[in-house]
């Protein structure tokens, strides 16, 4: 959509806090003025992966310099629980510890250093138990956090045995740390008469409010949670921010003083959950053209010690193991493995990326078996339009544009010419090898739990015509707040500079869902529009009455209200309406229409619509060392009619690179004792600016209005681009495939070591 003059929606406006980010004055939770008497907390963690606690002796902790108080499980007045969907994990360990890093106690001291030093002085006696440290051992021992789920459509078994070709493979797929730049943090402040004010770096202030109330034995009305912004979250602060907030709140209740808990990077990585790593088995049958006849998937994910969000995450893996492909005969078994490692949680894509990884590997293997270009096999398997268009969970795809996007990207990126060039290069170069891959993305938008698809907003208009905006969404850098402000600006026909964007605050907008599932702007945009429209309606009625003009002749535009023949400023109209005693405050609400879904049968319409995209990556690999560079990436991504193309472009670029990091350089390692050995940037490598492809061409699909009635026909963009990173992985695999080793056993993350293994594995 071309941006309209004097309209905010569709403009490439900068992030509302960009000027604050760059000069360092954007206030994150740790930057807030500290209350008098503030105490700083640290967490005492289990050193064992699985053990019985024989005794906890905190004498040395308590007598350490600056220490004021400690808190163990027995000190918790309310629920000792941090499980948000299922109450299956204690905030502080009771009789057992189940992972190395599990919180056992908290300590409060006058300074951060004092608290952190004291936390190491505890004498905890353990009797060690046998840990389960990987998903396959968990499957063997039937150790699960939730029951195994199975989804079937058609006849996978007979389709497999009847197919002209058949392949099987086991895949190891690594996890990923969110590595938000701002770690987990919360500050709790006691208020009069038992009230608690909690500043939390959370995607879900409502849940922090509820969990803090439960832990401290208060009611929701007694707890307020505020989050102005997070320094990144990426799913890591969807459920687990509540743990940090509860510990701060518990210590505040115990000491009567404000308490702040800020995890340092190592503790954050050890103590909080990540993307689930998976072991995946596939068995596929296909015809000579590469069309899949039947496929059987076994997914086993590392959930850690508790369910956390693993139920819906693994469901999303099951939903997305089709990516853009029609799977007529399919059987999916999904094990949610209980391991003695930290409870894994949401991470951009929420299980979807792992499902897509599986099917893209299947497609790549089919192509390499048949000696075809993988792009050709992808096309063979795309969902159709009007036929072959029902997913394995019975949703009919009504907005399929994947073939169009892929065709356009193939042409724009000169894929075919470059594929030939890659082949020519490789024929001449024996050690350095190039590879290229084009992969598509289709990602379902909505929370799969239907009831979570609701949002609220609160809008006030002041007498000078400026606006106070609140909604239940949180800002984590994704640009939600500016997008919603653009929507409200256009409702009133004013500039975004007339709107104050306020922190997410449970006392202003109640019962909000997490800002997650990429649905932040879809839902909060509609809710805020609904609130603003109510006020505009009242202003319109007033103006019609006051100036005796038909309502149809009243228009709000460019800060001016046109009332028949005359014009006045928006502020002047508001002032007149105030004199006439018109209410200038309204709440708004939105619930996503059309969706329904039966979890028992895994069928229905879990998603309102799909977001699409495609990417081409080209790499060069040194086959002696396994090192590689991403040389060029071309992306075409569908944001519908973008609310803000500058923000959306940033999301596409950032999501892609984060996906590339997941599949290439970011490697989580645990030792035999179940300790995470990669808990800082020295051992865990996220992509940096120097990892960007030197030639990076990203565009948003134009004239792409959403077929569904979303806010200004835009599409959610937060998560889908992450999965475009699959193209880089497959480009690496393409580079190292040879006649002798046509299907390299490349596992993810494709670190140089993994690449070398895939090359040498064949030689052995
Ligand atoms: N972008 C930035 N800069 N920081 C983040 O933490 N989180 C991602 C995505 N983009 C994230 C981000 C995730 S996991 C989600 S679900 C969406 O943003 C959430 O925001 P939205 O629904 O407003 O897009
Ligand atoms: N996506 C992201 N977060 C969620 C979801 C989902 O589908 N369900 C519950 N939390
Ligand atoms: Mo995003 S993983 O849904 O927070």
PDB file of C-alpha atoms in Angstrom, residues 318-557:
ATOM      1  CA  UNK A 318       3.058 -30.626  14.662  1.00  0.00           C
ATOM      2  CA  UNK A 319       1.100 -27.881  12.850  1.00  0.00           C
ATOM      3  CA  UNK A 320       4.138 -26.581  10.983  1.00  0.00           C
ATOM      4  CA  UNK A 321       5.841 -29.769   9.842  1.00  0.00           C
ATOM      5  CA  UNK A 322       4.031 -29.193   6.543  1.00  0.00           C
ATOM      6  CA  UNK A 323       5.551 -25.720   6.022  1.00  0.00           C
ATOM      7  CA  UNK A 324       4.154 -24.901   2.562  1.00  0.00           C
ATOM      8  CA  UNK A 325       3.593 -28.470   1.414  1.00  0.00           C
ATOM      9  CA  UNK A 326       0.520 -30.623   1.074  1.00  0.00           C
ATOM     10  CA  UNK A 327       0.943 -33.812   3.102  1.00  0.00           C
ATOM     11  CA  UNK A 328      -1.870 -36.071   2.045  1.00  0.00           C
ATOM     12  CA  UNK A 329      -0.826 -39.087   4.082  1.00  0.00           C
ATOM     13  CA  UNK A 330       0.951 -38.167   7.255  1.00  0.00           C
ATOM     14  CA  UNK A 331       1.544 -39.490  10.712  1.00  0.00           C
ATOM     15  CA  UNK A 332       3.141 -37.316  13.382  1.00  0.00           C
ATOM     16  CA  UNK A 333       4.153 -38.512  16.829  1.00  0.00           C
ATOM     17  CA  UNK A 334       5.271 -35.830  19.262  1.00  0.00           C
ATOM     18  CA  UNK A 335       7.071 -36.718  22.511  1.00  0.00           C
ATOM     19  CA  UNK A 336       7.408 -33.970  25.116  1.00  0.00           C
ATOM     20  CA  UNK A 337      10.471 -35.247  26.938  1.00  0.00           C
ATOM     21  CA  UNK A 338      11.177 -34.625  30.584  1.00  0.00           C
ATOM     22  CA  UNK A 339      14.920 -34.155  31.048  1.00  0.00           C
ATOM     23  CA  UNK A 340      17.038 -32.969  33.973  1.00  0.00           C
ATOM     24  CA  UNK A 341      17.818 -29.701  32.253  1.00  0.00           C
ATOM     25  CA  UNK A 342      16.261 -26.231  32.491  1.00  0.00           C
ATOM     26  CA  UNK A 343      12.626 -26.057  31.444  1.00  0.00           C
ATOM     27  CA  UNK A 344      12.611 -24.925  27.840  1.00  0.00           C
ATOM     28  CA  UNK A 345      10.253 -22.198  26.731  1.00  0.00           C
ATOM     29  CA  UNK A 346       9.055 -19.961  23.925  1.00  0.00           C
ATOM     30  CA  UNK A 347      11.461 -18.719  21.300  1.00  0.00           C
ATOM     31  CA  UNK A 348      10.491 -16.846  18.125  1.00  0.00           C
ATOM     32  CA  UNK A 349       8.514 -19.299  16.028  1.00  0.00           C
ATOM     33  CA  UNK A 350       7.345 -21.250  19.079  1.00  0.00           C
ATOM     34  CA  UNK A 351       8.059 -24.776  17.844  1.00  0.00           C
ATOM     35  CA  UNK A 352       7.134 -23.934  14.260  1.00  0.00           C
ATOM     36  CA  UNK A 353      10.760 -23.621  13.106  1.00  0.00           C
ATOM     37  CA  UNK A 354      11.555 -27.136  14.305  1.00  0.00           C
ATOM     38  CA  UNK A 355       8.625 -28.573  12.349  1.00  0.00           C
ATOM     39  CA  UNK A 356       9.680 -26.693   9.224  1.00  0.00           C
ATOM     40  CA  UNK A 357      13.276 -27.805   9.653  1.00  0.00           C
ATOM     41  CA  UNK A 358      12.057 -31.397   9.452  1.00  0.00           C
ATOM     42  CA  UNK A 359      10.046 -31.063   6.247  1.00  0.00           C
ATOM     43  CA  UNK A 360      12.649 -28.902   4.511  1.00  0.00           C
ATOM     44  CA  UNK A 361      15.245 -31.575   5.223  1.00  0.00           C
ATOM     45  CA  UNK A 362      12.885 -34.183   3.778  1.00  0.00           C
ATOM     46  CA  UNK A 363      12.442 -32.116   0.618  1.00  0.00           C
ATOM     47  CA  UNK A 364      16.178 -31.561   0.272  1.00  0.00           C
ATOM     48  CA  UNK A 365      16.842 -35.283   0.633  1.00  0.00           C
ATOM     49  CA  UNK A 366      14.197 -36.178  -1.947  1.00  0.00           C
ATOM     50  CA  UNK A 367      15.724 -33.749  -4.436  1.00  0.00           C
ATOM     51  CA  UNK A 368      19.237 -35.068  -3.835  1.00  0.00           C
ATOM     52  CA  UNK A 369      18.038 -38.662  -4.246  1.00  0.00           C
ATOM     53  CA  UNK A 370      16.380 -37.867  -7.551  1.00  0.00           C
ATOM     54  CA  UNK A 371      19.157 -35.567  -8.752  1.00  0.00           C
ATOM     55  CA  UNK A 372      16.779 -32.632  -9.028  1.00  0.00           C
ATOM     56  CA  UNK A 373      17.068 -29.017  -7.950  1.00  0.00           C
ATOM     57  CA  UNK A 374      15.407 -28.850  -4.494  1.00  0.00           C
ATOM     58  CA  UNK A 375      13.407 -25.854  -5.733  1.00  0.00           C
ATOM     59  CA  UNK A 376      11.708 -28.098  -8.276  1.00  0.00           C
ATOM     60  CA  UNK A 377      10.763 -30.603  -5.594  1.00  0.00           C
ATOM     61  CA  UNK A 378       9.453 -27.806  -3.377  1.00  0.00           C
ATOM     62  CA  UNK A 379       7.165 -26.688  -6.199  1.00  0.00           C
ATOM     63  CA  UNK A 380       5.930 -30.229  -6.731  1.00  0.00           C
ATOM     64  CA  UNK A 381       4.722 -30.287  -3.171  1.00  0.00           C
ATOM     65  CA  UNK A 382       3.260 -26.804  -2.650  1.00  0.00           C
ATOM     66  CA  UNK A 383      -0.300 -26.567  -1.435  1.00  0.00           C
ATOM     67  CA  UNK A 384      -2.673 -25.951  -4.324  1.00  0.00           C
ATOM     68  CA  UNK A 385      -5.311 -23.297  -4.736  1.00  0.00           C
ATOM     69  CA  UNK A 386      -8.807 -24.789  -4.693  1.00  0.00           C
ATOM     70  CA  UNK A 387      -7.303 -28.290  -4.542  1.00  0.00           C
ATOM     71  CA  UNK A 388      -4.732 -29.932  -2.274  1.00  0.00           C
ATOM     72  CA  UNK A 389      -5.408 -27.006   0.044  1.00  0.00           C
ATOM     73  CA  UNK A 390      -6.423 -28.568   3.356  1.00  0.00           C
ATOM     74  CA  UNK A 391      -3.812 -28.907   6.067  1.00  0.00           C
ATOM     75  CA  UNK A 392      -3.346 -32.081   8.093  1.00  0.00           C
ATOM     76  CA  UNK A 393      -5.236 -30.305  10.892  1.00  0.00           C
ATOM     77  CA  UNK A 394      -8.204 -29.653   8.602  1.00  0.00           C
ATOM     78  CA  UNK A 395      -7.746 -25.917   8.023  1.00  0.00           C
ATOM     79  CA  UNK A 396      -8.467 -24.871   4.454  1.00  0.00           C
ATOM     80  CA  UNK A 397      -5.817 -22.475   3.220  1.00  0.00           C
ATOM     81  CA  UNK A 398      -7.616 -19.513   1.712  1.00  0.00           C
ATOM     82  CA  UNK A 399      -4.718 -17.128   1.199  1.00  0.00           C
ATOM     83  CA  UNK A 400      -2.056 -19.244  -0.494  1.00  0.00           C
ATOM     84  CA  UNK A 401       0.488 -17.015  -2.223  1.00  0.00           C
ATOM     85  CA  UNK A 402       3.551 -19.135  -1.738  1.00  0.00           C
ATOM     86  CA  UNK A 403       3.981 -20.013  -5.417  1.00  0.00           C
ATOM     87  CA  UNK A 404       3.729 -16.333  -6.406  1.00  0.00           C
ATOM     88  CA  UNK A 405       6.314 -15.290  -3.855  1.00  0.00           C
ATOM     89  CA  UNK A 406       8.695 -18.048  -4.834  1.00  0.00           C
ATOM     90  CA  UNK A 407       8.304 -17.281  -8.560  1.00  0.00           C
ATOM     91  CA  UNK A 408       8.967 -13.609  -7.995  1.00  0.00           C
ATOM     92  CA  UNK A 409      11.963 -14.211  -5.746  1.00  0.00           C
ATOM     93  CA  UNK A 410      13.370 -16.793  -8.151  1.00  0.00           C
ATOM     94  CA  UNK A 411      13.296 -14.153 -10.886  1.00  0.00           C
ATOM     95  CA  UNK A 412      14.382 -11.152  -8.786  1.00  0.00           C
ATOM     96  CA  UNK A 413      17.301 -13.007  -7.239  1.00  0.00           C
ATOM     97  CA  UNK A 414      18.318 -14.543 -10.598  1.00  0.00           C
ATOM     98  CA  UNK A 415      18.276 -17.889  -8.868  1.00  0.00           C
ATOM     99  CA  UNK A 416      18.612 -20.045 -11.986  1.00  0.00           C
ATOM    100  CA  UNK A 417      21.511 -18.064 -13.406  1.00  0.00           C
ATOM    101  CA  UNK A 418      23.260 -18.146 -10.060  1.00  0.00           C
ATOM    102  CA  UNK A 419      22.672 -21.871  -9.635  1.00  0.00           C
ATOM    103  CA  UNK A 420      24.496 -22.415 -12.934  1.00  0.00           C
ATOM    104  CA  UNK A 421      27.264 -20.054 -11.802  1.00  0.00           C
ATOM    105  CA  UNK A 422      27.592 -21.983  -8.537  1.00  0.00           C
ATOM    106  CA  UNK A 423      27.962 -25.221 -10.491  1.00  0.00           C
ATOM    107  CA  UNK A 424      30.600 -23.673 -12.751  1.00  0.00           C
ATOM    108  CA  UNK A 425      32.500 -22.286  -9.785  1.00  0.00           C
ATOM    109  CA  UNK A 426      32.498 -25.635  -8.031  1.00  0.00           C
ATOM    110  CA  UNK A 427      33.736 -27.414 -11.161  1.00  0.00           C
ATOM    111  CA  UNK A 428      36.823 -25.188 -11.112  1.00  0.00           C
ATOM    112  CA  UNK A 429      37.366 -24.942  -7.365  1.00  0.00           C
ATOM    113  CA  UNK A 430      38.356 -28.048  -5.450  1.00  0.00           C
ATOM    114  CA  UNK A 431      38.487 -26.714  -1.888  1.00  0.00           C
ATOM    115  CA  UNK A 432      36.225 -23.704  -1.747  1.00  0.00           C
ATOM    116  CA  UNK A 433      32.692 -24.697  -2.690  1.00  0.00           C
ATOM    117  CA  UNK A 434      29.649 -22.563  -3.199  1.00  0.00           C
ATOM    118  CA  UNK A 435      26.052 -23.493  -2.463  1.00  0.00           C
ATOM    119  CA  UNK A 436      22.657 -21.894  -2.986  1.00  0.00           C
ATOM    120  CA  UNK A 437      19.166 -22.627  -1.677  1.00  0.00           C
ATOM    121  CA  UNK A 438      15.703 -21.113  -1.877  1.00  0.00           C
ATOM    122  CA  UNK A 439      13.291 -21.935   0.939  1.00  0.00           C
ATOM    123  CA  UNK A 440       9.730 -20.744   1.517  1.00  0.00           C
ATOM    124  CA  UNK A 441       7.850 -20.000   4.728  1.00  0.00           C
ATOM    125  CA  UNK A 442       4.180 -20.323   5.563  1.00  0.00           C
ATOM    126  CA  UNK A 443       3.438 -19.509   9.205  1.00  0.00           C
ATOM    127  CA  UNK A 444       0.067 -19.643  10.967  1.00  0.00           C
ATOM    128  CA  UNK A 445      -1.004 -16.504  12.809  1.00  0.00           C
ATOM    129  CA  UNK A 446      -3.003 -16.682  16.062  1.00  0.00           C
ATOM    130  CA  UNK A 447      -2.437 -18.234  19.454  1.00  0.00           C
ATOM    131  CA  UNK A 448      -3.406 -21.867  19.051  1.00  0.00           C
ATOM    132  CA  UNK A 449      -5.327 -21.635  22.344  1.00  0.00           C
ATOM    133  CA  UNK A 450      -8.345 -19.744  21.034  1.00  0.00           C
ATOM    134  CA  UNK A 451      -9.083 -17.903  24.289  1.00  0.00           C
ATOM    135  CA  UNK A 452      -5.711 -16.152  24.248  1.00  0.00           C
ATOM    136  CA  UNK A 453      -6.672 -14.266  21.111  1.00  0.00           C
ATOM    137  CA  UNK A 454      -8.077 -11.213  22.890  1.00  0.00           C
ATOM    138  CA  UNK A 455      -6.739  -7.751  23.596  1.00  0.00           C
ATOM    139  CA  UNK A 456      -7.731  -4.562  25.393  1.00  0.00           C
ATOM    140  CA  UNK A 457      -6.834  -0.875  25.180  1.00  0.00           C
ATOM    141  CA  UNK A 458      -7.404   2.379  27.031  1.00  0.00           C
ATOM    142  CA  UNK A 459      -7.390   5.759  25.313  1.00  0.00           C
ATOM    143  CA  UNK A 460      -7.783   9.196  26.884  1.00  0.00           C
ATOM    144  CA  UNK A 461      -8.040  12.452  24.955  1.00  0.00           C
ATOM    145  CA  UNK A 462      -6.997  15.542  26.914  1.00  0.00           C
ATOM    146  CA  UNK A 463      -8.380  19.026  26.455  1.00  0.00           C
ATOM    147  CA  UNK A 464      -5.421  20.189  24.369  1.00  0.00           C
ATOM    148  CA  UNK A 465      -6.206  17.444  21.856  1.00  0.00           C
ATOM    149  CA  UNK A 466      -3.326  15.190  22.863  1.00  0.00           C
ATOM    150  CA  UNK A 467      -3.815  11.513  23.500  1.00  0.00           C
ATOM    151  CA  UNK A 468      -2.775   9.024  26.162  1.00  0.00           C
ATOM    152  CA  UNK A 469      -2.506   5.505  24.747  1.00  0.00           C
ATOM    153  CA  UNK A 470      -2.415   2.231  26.626  1.00  0.00           C
ATOM    154  CA  UNK A 471      -2.964  -1.312  25.460  1.00  0.00           C
ATOM    155  CA  UNK A 472      -2.114  -4.729  26.792  1.00  0.00           C
ATOM    156  CA  UNK A 473       0.824  -5.266  24.424  1.00  0.00           C
ATOM    157  CA  UNK A 474       4.454  -5.000  25.481  1.00  0.00           C
ATOM    158  CA  UNK A 475       7.361  -3.450  23.615  1.00  0.00           C
ATOM    159  CA  UNK A 476      10.456  -5.621  23.175  1.00  0.00           C
ATOM    160  CA  UNK A 477      12.055  -3.710  20.312  1.00  0.00           C
ATOM    161  CA  UNK A 478       9.682  -5.094  17.682  1.00  0.00           C
ATOM    162  CA  UNK A 479       7.996  -1.730  17.110  1.00  0.00           C
ATOM    163  CA  UNK A 480       4.546  -2.633  18.380  1.00  0.00           C
ATOM    164  CA  UNK A 481       4.054   0.685  20.150  1.00  0.00           C
ATOM    165  CA  UNK A 482       4.682   2.896  17.153  1.00  0.00           C
ATOM    166  CA  UNK A 483       2.418   0.748  14.968  1.00  0.00           C
ATOM    167  CA  UNK A 484      -0.482   0.982  17.399  1.00  0.00           C
ATOM    168  CA  UNK A 485       0.111   4.725  17.789  1.00  0.00           C
ATOM    169  CA  UNK A 486      -0.083   5.068  13.986  1.00  0.00           C
ATOM    170  CA  UNK A 487      -3.471   3.362  14.028  1.00  0.00           C
ATOM    171  CA  UNK A 488      -4.789   5.652  16.781  1.00  0.00           C
ATOM    172  CA  UNK A 489      -3.348   8.738  15.083  1.00  0.00           C
ATOM    173  CA  UNK A 490      -5.335   7.963  11.938  1.00  0.00           C
ATOM    174  CA  UNK A 491      -8.516   7.317  13.883  1.00  0.00           C
ATOM    175  CA  UNK A 492      -8.335  10.903  15.174  1.00  0.00           C
ATOM    176  CA  UNK A 493      -6.702  12.348  12.075  1.00  0.00           C
ATOM    177  CA  UNK A 494      -3.769  13.657  14.108  1.00  0.00           C
ATOM    178  CA  UNK A 495      -0.002  13.130  14.030  1.00  0.00           C
ATOM    179  CA  UNK A 496       1.699  10.470  16.126  1.00  0.00           C
ATOM    180  CA  UNK A 497       3.557  13.301  17.894  1.00  0.00           C
ATOM    181  CA  UNK A 498       0.231  14.148  19.575  1.00  0.00           C
ATOM    182  CA  UNK A 499       0.128  10.707  21.209  1.00  0.00           C
ATOM    183  CA  UNK A 500       1.917   9.683  24.372  1.00  0.00           C
ATOM    184  CA  UNK A 501       2.700   5.978  24.262  1.00  0.00           C
ATOM    185  CA  UNK A 502       2.527   4.540  27.760  1.00  0.00           C
ATOM    186  CA  UNK A 503       3.933   1.503  29.480  1.00  0.00           C
ATOM    187  CA  UNK A 504       2.000  -1.756  29.632  1.00  0.00           C
ATOM    188  CA  UNK A 505       0.334  -1.541  33.031  1.00  0.00           C
ATOM    189  CA  UNK A 506      -2.066  -4.076  34.516  1.00  0.00           C
ATOM    190  CA  UNK A 507      -3.945  -1.328  36.359  1.00  0.00           C
ATOM    191  CA  UNK A 508      -4.856   0.327  33.068  1.00  0.00           C
ATOM    192  CA  UNK A 509      -5.550  -2.649  30.826  1.00  0.00           C
ATOM    193  CA  UNK A 510      -6.476  -5.877  32.622  1.00  0.00           C
ATOM    194  CA  UNK A 511      -6.262  -9.553  31.662  1.00  0.00           C
ATOM    195  CA  UNK A 512      -4.065  -9.075  28.610  1.00  0.00           C
ATOM    196  CA  UNK A 513      -2.511 -12.043  26.835  1.00  0.00           C
ATOM    197  CA  UNK A 514       1.241 -12.275  26.381  1.00  0.00           C
ATOM    198  CA  UNK A 515       2.627 -10.230  23.549  1.00  0.00           C
ATOM    199  CA  UNK A 516       3.483 -13.305  21.551  1.00  0.00           C
ATOM    200  CA  UNK A 517       2.457 -15.448  18.617  1.00  0.00           C
ATOM    201  CA  UNK A 518       3.361 -12.396  16.458  1.00  0.00           C
ATOM    202  CA  UNK A 519      -0.134 -11.138  17.097  1.00  0.00           C
ATOM    203  CA  UNK A 520       0.754  -7.979  19.037  1.00  0.00           C
ATOM    204  CA  UNK A 521      -0.109  -5.438  16.363  1.00  0.00           C
ATOM    205  CA  UNK A 522      -2.994  -7.478  14.931  1.00  0.00           C
ATOM    206  CA  UNK A 523      -4.757  -7.590  18.275  1.00  0.00           C
ATOM    207  CA  UNK A 524      -3.687  -4.431  20.090  1.00  0.00           C
ATOM    208  CA  UNK A 525      -4.000  -2.396  16.897  1.00  0.00           C
ATOM    209  CA  UNK A 526      -7.642  -3.442  16.611  1.00  0.00           C
ATOM    210  CA  UNK A 527      -8.335  -2.948  20.326  1.00  0.00           C
ATOM    211  CA  UNK A 528      -6.815   0.543  20.350  1.00  0.00           C
ATOM    212  CA  UNK A 529      -8.653   1.431  17.143  1.00  0.00           C
ATOM    213  CA  UNK A 530     -11.869   0.289  18.786  1.00  0.00           C
ATOM    214  CA  UNK A 531     -11.243   2.562  21.800  1.00  0.00           C
ATOM    215  CA  UNK A 532     -10.300   5.561  19.679  1.00  0.00           C
ATOM    216  CA  UNK A 533     -13.283   5.011  17.375  1.00  0.00           C
ATOM    217  CA  UNK A 534     -15.628   5.242  20.357  1.00  0.00           C
ATOM    218  CA  UNK A 535     -14.267   8.673  21.270  1.00  0.00           C
ATOM    219  CA  UNK A 536     -14.274   9.814  17.680  1.00  0.00           C
ATOM    220  CA  UNK A 537     -17.908   8.698  17.402  1.00  0.00           C
ATOM    221  CA  UNK A 538     -18.808  10.828  20.433  1.00  0.00           C
ATOM    222  CA  UNK A 539     -16.921  13.786  18.990  1.00  0.00           C
ATOM    223  CA  UNK A 540     -18.677  13.344  15.660  1.00  0.00           C
ATOM    224  CA  UNK A 541     -22.103  13.244  17.285  1.00  0.00           C
ATOM    225  CA  UNK A 542     -21.256  16.320  19.304  1.00  0.00           C
ATOM    226  CA  UNK A 543     -19.934  18.266  16.304  1.00  0.00           C
ATOM    227  CA  UNK A 544     -23.000  17.419  14.233  1.00  0.00           C
ATOM    228  CA  UNK A 545     -25.256  18.652  17.003  1.00  0.00           C
ATOM    229  CA  UNK A 546     -23.159  21.692  17.904  1.00  0.00           C
ATOM    230  CA  UNK A 547     -22.641  22.946  14.333  1.00  0.00           C
ATOM    231  CA  UNK A 548     -25.881  21.550  13.020  1.00  0.00           C
ATOM    232  CA  UNK A 549     -24.180  19.651  10.246  1.00  0.00           C
ATOM    233  CA  UNK A 550     -24.852  16.108   8.987  1.00  0.00           C
ATOM    234  CA  UNK A 551     -22.461  13.553  10.464  1.00  0.00           C
ATOM    235  CA  UNK A 552     -21.504  12.441   6.983  1.00  0.00           C
ATOM    236  CA  UNK A 553     -19.925  15.874   6.409  1.00  0.00           C
ATOM    237  CA  UNK A 554     -17.554  15.577   9.345  1.00  0.00           C
ATOM    238  CA  UNK A 555     -14.010  14.437   8.746  1.00  0.00           C
ATOM    239  CA  UNK A 556     -10.877  14.109  10.882  1.00  0.00           C
ATOM    240  CA  UNK A 557      -7.686  14.618   8.915  1.00  0.00           C
TER     241      UNK A 557
END
